[in-house]
Amino acid sequence: NRAFVVSMQEYGRNDSQDFRNWVTVVILYNAGLLHYFEGVTNEMSPLNLRRSLKFFDIAAELLDQVDAYSNSVSTFDVLILQAALANNMGHINLCLQSERGAKECYETLKVVFQDLKWMPRLGEDEFFLFFMNTRSLETAPAA
């Protein structure tokens, strides 16, 4: 789990709606990540975990509006952020004992992994960590 950074060197000046949505998604994700870290380091604080989940939910909804195959945003960046959102949201759902939410996140991760496995920018170590977290979501008790 790490914050996302929007590199102006990579994207330059971009005024497209996809890019503006992308930057907003990154800000929402990073805000959610702060609450997530606070929640897991503060005795699994339900308040912080729910706040984090809210930021992640909004980020995921807006990310669905970003065209991952446009020239405005890197396809890899969109996919890796989808995976990070689903992974973190799945973990939070497990912590909050929402098996249904965890299973939904697991299904999202399975779909995203189908595209990510062909992307060489994702290192083996990172893919392994995502995979191991996904296994915990897959084995969540049935609702």
Coordinates of N, CA and C in Angstrom, one line a residue:
N1 N 0.8 -1.2 0.0 CA 0.0 0.0 0.0 C 0.9 1.2 0.0
R2 N 0.7 2.0 -1.0 CA 1.4 3.3 -1.1 C 0.6 4.3 -1.9
A3 N 0.9 5.5 -1.6 CA 0.2 6.6 -2.3 C 0.5 6.6 -3.7
F4 N -0.5 7.1 -4.5 CA -0.2 7.3 -5.9 C 0.2 8.8 -6.2
V5 N 1.0 8.9 -7.2 CA 1.5 10.3 -7.5 C 1.2 10.5 -9.0
V6 N 0.7 11.7 -9.3 CA 0.5 12.0 -10.7 C 1.7 12.8 -11.2
S7 N 2.4 12.2 -12.1 CA 3.7 12.8 -12.6 C 3.4 13.7 -13.8
M8 N 3.6 15.0 -13.5 CA 3.4 16.0 -14.6 C 4.4 15.7 -15.7
Q9 N 5.6 15.1 -15.4 CA 6.5 14.8 -16.4 C 6.0 13.7 -17.3
E10 N 5.2 12.8 -16.8 CA 4.6 11.7 -17.6 C 3.4 12.2 -18.4
Y11 N 2.6 13.0 -17.7 CA 1.3 13.5 -18.3 C 1.4 14.8 -19.0
G12 N 2.3 15.7 -18.6 CA 2.4 17.0 -19.1 C 1.1 17.8 -18.8
R13 N 0.9 18.9 -19.6 CA -0.3 19.7 -19.4 C -1.5 19.0 -20.1
N14 N -2.4 18.5 -19.4 CA -3.5 17.8 -20.0 C -4.8 18.3 -19.5
D15 N -5.7 18.8 -20.4 CA -6.9 19.4 -19.9 C -8.2 18.5 -20.2
S16 N -7.9 17.2 -20.5 CA -9.1 16.4 -20.9 C -9.9 16.1 -19.6
Q17 N -11.1 15.7 -19.8 CA -12.0 15.3 -18.7 C -11.5 14.1 -18.0
D18 N -11.0 13.1 -18.8 CA -10.4 11.9 -18.3 C -9.3 12.2 -17.3
F19 N -8.4 13.1 -17.7 CA -7.3 13.4 -16.9 C -7.7 14.1 -15.6
R20 N -8.7 15.0 -15.7 CA -9.1 15.7 -14.5 C -9.8 14.7 -13.5
N21 N -10.6 13.8 -14.1 CA -11.1 12.7 -13.3 C -10.0 11.9 -12.6
W22 N -9.0 11.6 -13.4 CA -7.9 10.7 -12.9 C -7.2 11.4 -11.7
V23 N -6.9 12.7 -11.8 CA -6.3 13.4 -10.7 C -7.2 13.4 -9.5
T24 N -8.5 13.6 -9.7 CA -9.4 13.6 -8.6 C -9.5 12.2 -7.9
V25 N -9.4 11.1 -8.7 CA -9.4 9.8 -8.2 C -8.2 9.5 -7.4
V26 N -7.0 10.0 -7.8 CA -5.8 9.8 -7.1 C -5.8 10.5 -5.8
I27 N -6.4 11.7 -5.7 CA -6.5 12.5 -4.5 C -7.4 11.8 -3.5
L28 N -8.6 11.3 -4.0 CA -9.5 10.5 -3.2 C -8.9 9.2 -2.7
Y29 N -8.2 8.5 -3.5 CA -7.5 7.3 -3.1 C -6.5 7.6 -2.0
N30 N -5.7 8.6 -2.2 CA -4.7 9.0 -1.2 C -5.3 9.4 0.1
A31 N -6.4 10.1 0.1 CA -7.1 10.5 1.3 C -7.7 9.2 2.0
G32 N -8.2 8.3 1.2 CA -8.7 7.1 1.8 C -7.6 6.3 2.4
L33 N -6.4 6.3 1.7 CA -5.3 5.5 2.3 C -4.9 6.1 3.6
L34 N -4.9 7.4 3.8 CA -4.6 8.0 5.1 C -5.5 7.4 6.2
H35 N -6.8 7.4 5.9 CA -7.8 6.9 6.9 C -7.6 5.4 7.1
Y36 N -7.2 4.7 6.0 CA -7.0 3.2 6.1 C -5.8 2.9 7.0
F37 N -4.7 3.6 6.8 CA -3.5 3.4 7.7 C -3.9 3.8 9.2
E38 N -4.6 4.9 9.3 CA -5.0 5.3 10.7 C -5.9 4.2 11.3
G39 N -6.8 3.6 10.5 CA -7.7 2.6 11.0 C -7.0 1.3 11.4
V40 N -6.1 0.9 10.6 CA -5.4 -0.4 10.9 C -4.3 -0.3 11.9
T41 N -3.8 0.9 12.1 CA -2.8 1.1 13.2 C -3.4 1.5 14.5
N42 N -4.7 1.8 14.5 CA -5.4 2.3 15.7 C -6.4 1.2 16.1
E43 N -5.9 0.0 16.3 CA -6.8 -1.1 16.8 C -8.0 -1.3 15.9
M44 N -7.7 -1.3 14.6 CA -8.8 -1.5 13.6 C -10.0 -0.6 13.9
S45 N -9.8 0.7 14.0 CA -10.8 1.6 14.3 C -11.9 1.6 13.2
P46 N -13.1 1.2 13.6 CA -14.2 1.1 12.6 C -14.5 2.5 12.0
L47 N -14.4 3.5 12.8 CA -14.7 4.9 12.3 C -13.7 5.2 11.1
N48 N -12.4 5.0 11.3 CA -11.5 5.3 10.3 C -11.6 4.4 9.1
L49 N -11.9 3.1 9.4 CA -12.0 2.2 8.3 C -13.2 2.5 7.4
R50 N -14.3 3.0 8.0 CA -15.5 3.4 7.3 C -15.3 4.6 6.5
R51 N -14.5 5.6 7.1 CA -14.2 6.8 6.3 C -13.3 6.4 5.1
S52 N -12.4 5.6 5.3 CA -11.5 5.1 4.2 C -12.3 4.5 3.1
L53 N -13.3 3.6 3.5 CA -14.1 2.9 2.6 C -14.9 3.9 1.8
K54 N -15.4 5.0 2.4 CA -16.2 6.0 1.7 C -15.3 6.7 0.6
F55 N -14.1 7.1 1.0 CA -13.2 7.7 0.0 C -12.9 6.7 -1.1
F56 N -12.6 5.5 -0.8 CA -12.4 4.5 -1.8 C -13.6 4.2 -2.7
D57 N -14.8 4.2 -2.1 CA -16.0 4.0 -2.9 C -16.2 5.1 -4.0
I58 N -16.0 6.4 -3.5 CA -16.1 7.5 -4.4 C -15.1 7.5 -5.5
A59 N -13.8 7.1 -5.1 CA -12.7 7.0 -6.1 C -13.1 6.0 -7.1
A60 N -13.6 4.8 -6.7 CA -13.9 3.7 -7.6 C -15.0 4.1 -8.6
E61 N -16.0 4.8 -8.1 CA -17.1 5.3 -8.9 C -16.6 6.2 -10.0
L62 N -15.7 7.1 -9.6 CA -15.2 8.1 -10.6 C -14.2 7.4 -11.5
L63 N -13.4 6.5 -11.0 CA -12.5 5.8 -11.9 C -13.2 5.0 -13.0
D64 N -14.4 4.6 -12.7 CA -15.2 3.9 -13.8 C -15.5 4.8 -14.9
Q65 N -15.4 6.1 -14.7 CA -15.7 7.1 -15.8 C -14.5 7.4 -16.6
V66 N -13.3 7.0 -16.1 CA -12.1 7.3 -16.8 C -11.9 6.3 -17.9
D67 N -11.6 6.7 -19.1 CA -11.4 5.8 -20.3 C -9.9 5.3 -20.2
A68 N -9.8 4.1 -19.8 CA -8.4 3.6 -19.6 C -7.7 3.4 -20.9
Y69 N -8.4 3.5 -22.0 CA -7.7 3.3 -23.3 C -7.6 4.6 -24.1
S70 N -7.8 5.7 -23.4 CA -7.7 7.0 -24.1 C -6.2 7.3 -24.0
N71 N -5.8 8.4 -24.7 CA -4.4 8.9 -24.6 C -4.2 9.8 -23.4
S72 N -5.2 10.0 -22.6 CA -5.1 11.0 -21.5 C -4.5 10.3 -20.2
V73 N -4.7 9.1 -20.0 CA -4.3 8.4 -18.8 C -3.7 7.0 -19.2
S74 N -2.6 6.7 -18.5 CA -2.0 5.4 -18.8 C -2.9 4.2 -18.4
T75 N -3.1 3.3 -19.3 CA -3.9 2.1 -19.0 C -3.4 1.3 -17.8
F76 N -2.1 1.2 -17.7 CA -1.5 0.5 -16.6 C -1.9 1.2 -15.3
D77 N -1.8 2.5 -15.3 CA -2.1 3.3 -14.0 C -3.5 3.1 -13.6
V78 N -4.4 3.1 -14.6 CA -5.9 2.9 -14.3 C -6.0 1.5 -13.7
L79 N -5.5 0.5 -14.3 CA -5.6 -0.9 -13.8 C -5.0 -1.1 -12.5
I80 N -3.8 -0.6 -12.2 CA -3.2 -0.8 -10.9 C -4.0 -0.1 -9.8
L81 N -4.5 1.1 -10.2 CA -5.4 1.8 -9.2 C -6.7 1.0 -8.9
Q82 N -7.2 0.4 -9.9 CA -8.4 -0.4 -9.7 C -8.1 -1.6 -8.8
A83 N -6.9 -2.2 -9.0 CA -6.5 -3.3 -8.2 C -6.3 -2.9 -6.8
A84 N -5.6 -1.7 -6.6 CA -5.3 -1.2 -5.2 C -6.6 -0.9 -4.5
L85 N -7.6 -0.2 -5.2 CA -8.9 0.1 -4.6 C -9.6 -1.2 -4.2
A86 N -9.7 -2.2 -5.1 CA -10.4 -3.4 -4.7 C -9.7 -4.1 -3.6
N87 N -8.4 -4.2 -3.6 CA -7.6 -4.8 -2.6 C -7.9 -4.2 -1.2
N88 N -7.7 -2.9 -1.1 CA -7.9 -2.2 0.1 C -9.4 -2.3 0.6
M89 N -10.3 -2.1 -0.3 CA -11.7 -2.2 0.1 C -12.1 -3.6 0.5
G90 N -11.5 -4.6 -0.1 CA -11.8 -5.9 0.3 C -11.3 -6.2 1.7
H91 N -10.1 -5.7 2.0 CA -9.5 -5.9 3.4 C -10.4 -5.1 4.4
I92 N -10.8 -3.9 4.1 CA -11.6 -3.2 5.0 C -13.0 -3.9 5.2
N93 N -13.5 -4.5 4.2 CA -14.8 -5.2 4.3 C -14.6 -6.4 5.2
L94 N -13.5 -7.1 5.1 CA -13.2 -8.2 6.0 C -13.1 -7.8 7.4
C95 N -12.4 -6.6 7.6 CA -12.2 -6.1 9.0 C -13.6 -5.7 9.6
L96 N -14.4 -5.2 8.8 CA -15.8 -4.8 9.2 C -16.8 -5.9 9.1
Q97 N -16.3 -7.1 8.8 CA -17.1 -8.3 8.8 C -18.2 -8.3 7.8
S98 N -17.9 -7.7 6.6 CA -18.8 -7.7 5.5 C -18.3 -8.7 4.4
E99 N -18.7 -9.9 4.6 CA -18.2 -11.0 3.6 C -18.6 -10.7 2.2
R100 N -19.9 -10.2 2.1 CA -20.4 -9.9 0.7 C -19.5 -8.8 0.0
G101 N -19.2 -7.8 0.8 CA -18.3 -6.7 0.2 C -16.9 -7.2 -0.1
A102 N -16.4 -8.1 0.7 CA -15.1 -8.7 0.4 C -15.1 -9.6 -0.8
K103 N -16.2 -10.3 -1.0 CA -16.4 -11.2 -2.2 C -16.5 -10.3 -3.5
E104 N -17.2 -9.2 -3.4 CA -17.4 -8.3 -4.5 C -16.0 -7.8 -4.9
C105 N -15.2 -7.4 -4.0 CA -13.8 -6.9 -4.2 C -13.0 -8.0 -4.9
Y106 N -13.1 -9.2 -4.4 CA -12.4 -10.3 -4.9 C -12.7 -10.5 -6.4
E107 N -14.0 -10.4 -6.7 CA -14.4 -10.6 -8.1 C -13.8 -9.5 -9.0
T108 N -13.8 -8.3 -8.5 CA -13.2 -7.1 -9.2 C -11.7 -7.4 -9.4
L109 N -11.0 -7.9 -8.4 CA -9.6 -8.2 -8.6 C -9.3 -9.2 -9.6
K110 N -10.2 -10.2 -9.7 CA -10.0 -11.3 -10.7 C -10.1 -10.7 -12.1
V111 N -11.0 -9.8 -12.3 CA -11.2 -9.2 -13.6 C -9.9 -8.3 -13.9
V112 N -9.5 -7.5 -13.0 CA -8.4 -6.6 -13.2 C -7.1 -7.4 -13.5
F113 N -6.9 -8.5 -12.7 CA -5.7 -9.3 -12.9 C -5.6 -9.9 -14.3
Q114 N -6.8 -10.2 -14.9 CA -6.7 -10.7 -16.3 C -6.0 -9.7 -17.2
D115 N -6.2 -8.5 -17.0 CA -5.5 -7.5 -17.8 C -4.1 -7.2 -17.3
L116 N -3.9 -7.1 -16.0 CA -2.6 -6.8 -15.4 C -1.6 -7.8 -15.7
K117 N -1.9 -9.1 -15.7 CA -0.9 -10.1 -15.9 C -0.1 -10.0 -17.2
W118 N -0.6 -9.3 -18.1 CA 0.1 -9.1 -19.4 C 0.9 -7.8 -19.4
M119 N 0.9 -7.1 -18.3 CA 1.6 -5.8 -18.2 C 3.0 -6.0 -17.5
P120 N 4.0 -5.8 -18.2 CA 5.4 -6.0 -17.6 C 5.8 -5.0 -16.6
R121 N 5.1 -3.9 -16.5 CA 5.5 -2.9 -15.5 C 5.2 -3.3 -14.1
L122 N 4.3 -4.3 -13.9 CA 4.0 -4.8 -12.5 C 5.0 -5.9 -12.2
G123 N 5.9 -5.6 -11.2 CA 6.9 -6.5 -10.9 C 6.4 -7.8 -10.2
E124 N 7.2 -8.8 -10.3 CA 6.7 -10.1 -9.7 C 6.4 -10.0 -8.2
D125 N 7.2 -9.2 -7.5 CA 6.9 -9.1 -6.0 C 5.6 -8.4 -5.8
E126 N 5.3 -7.3 -6.6 CA 4.0 -6.6 -6.4 C 2.9 -7.5 -6.8
F127 N 3.0 -8.2 -7.9 CA 1.9 -9.1 -8.3 C 1.7 -10.2 -7.2
F128 N 2.8 -10.7 -6.6 CA 2.7 -11.7 -5.6 C 1.9 -11.2 -4.4
L129 N 2.2 -9.9 -4.0 CA 1.5 -9.3 -2.8 C 0.0 -9.2 -3.1
F130 N -0.3 -8.7 -4.3 CA -1.7 -8.6 -4.7 C -2.3 -9.9 -4.7
F131 N -1.6 -10.9 -5.2 CA -2.2 -12.3 -5.3 C -2.5 -12.8 -3.9
M132 N -1.5 -12.6 -3.0 CA -1.7 -13.2 -1.6 C -2.9 -12.5 -0.9
N133 N -3.0 -11.2 -1.1 CA -4.1 -10.5 -0.5 C -5.4 -10.9 -1.1
T134 N -5.4 -11.2 -2.4 CA -6.6 -11.7 -3.1 C -7.0 -13.1 -2.5
R135 N -6.1 -13.9 -2.2 CA -6.4 -15.2 -1.6 C -7.1 -15.1 -0.3
S136 N -6.8 -14.0 0.5 CA -7.5 -13.9 1.8 C -8.9 -13.4 1.5
L137 N -9.2 -12.7 0.4 CA -10.5 -12.3 0.1 C -11.3 -13.5 -0.5
E138 N -10.6 -14.3 -1.3 CA -11.3 -15.5 -1.9 C -11.8 -16.5 -0.8
T139 N -11.0 -16.6 0.3 CA -11.3 -17.5 1.3 C -12.2 -17.0 2.4
A140 N -12.7 -15.8 2.2 CA -13.6 -15.2 3.2 C -14.8 -16.1 3.4
P141 N -15.3 -16.2 4.6 CA -16.5 -17.0 4.9 C -17.7 -16.6 4.0
A142 N -18.5 -17.5 3.6 CA -19.7 -17.1 2.8 C -20.7 -16.4 3.7
A143 N -21.4 -15.4 3.0 CA -22.3 -14.6 3.7 C -23.6 -15.4 4.1

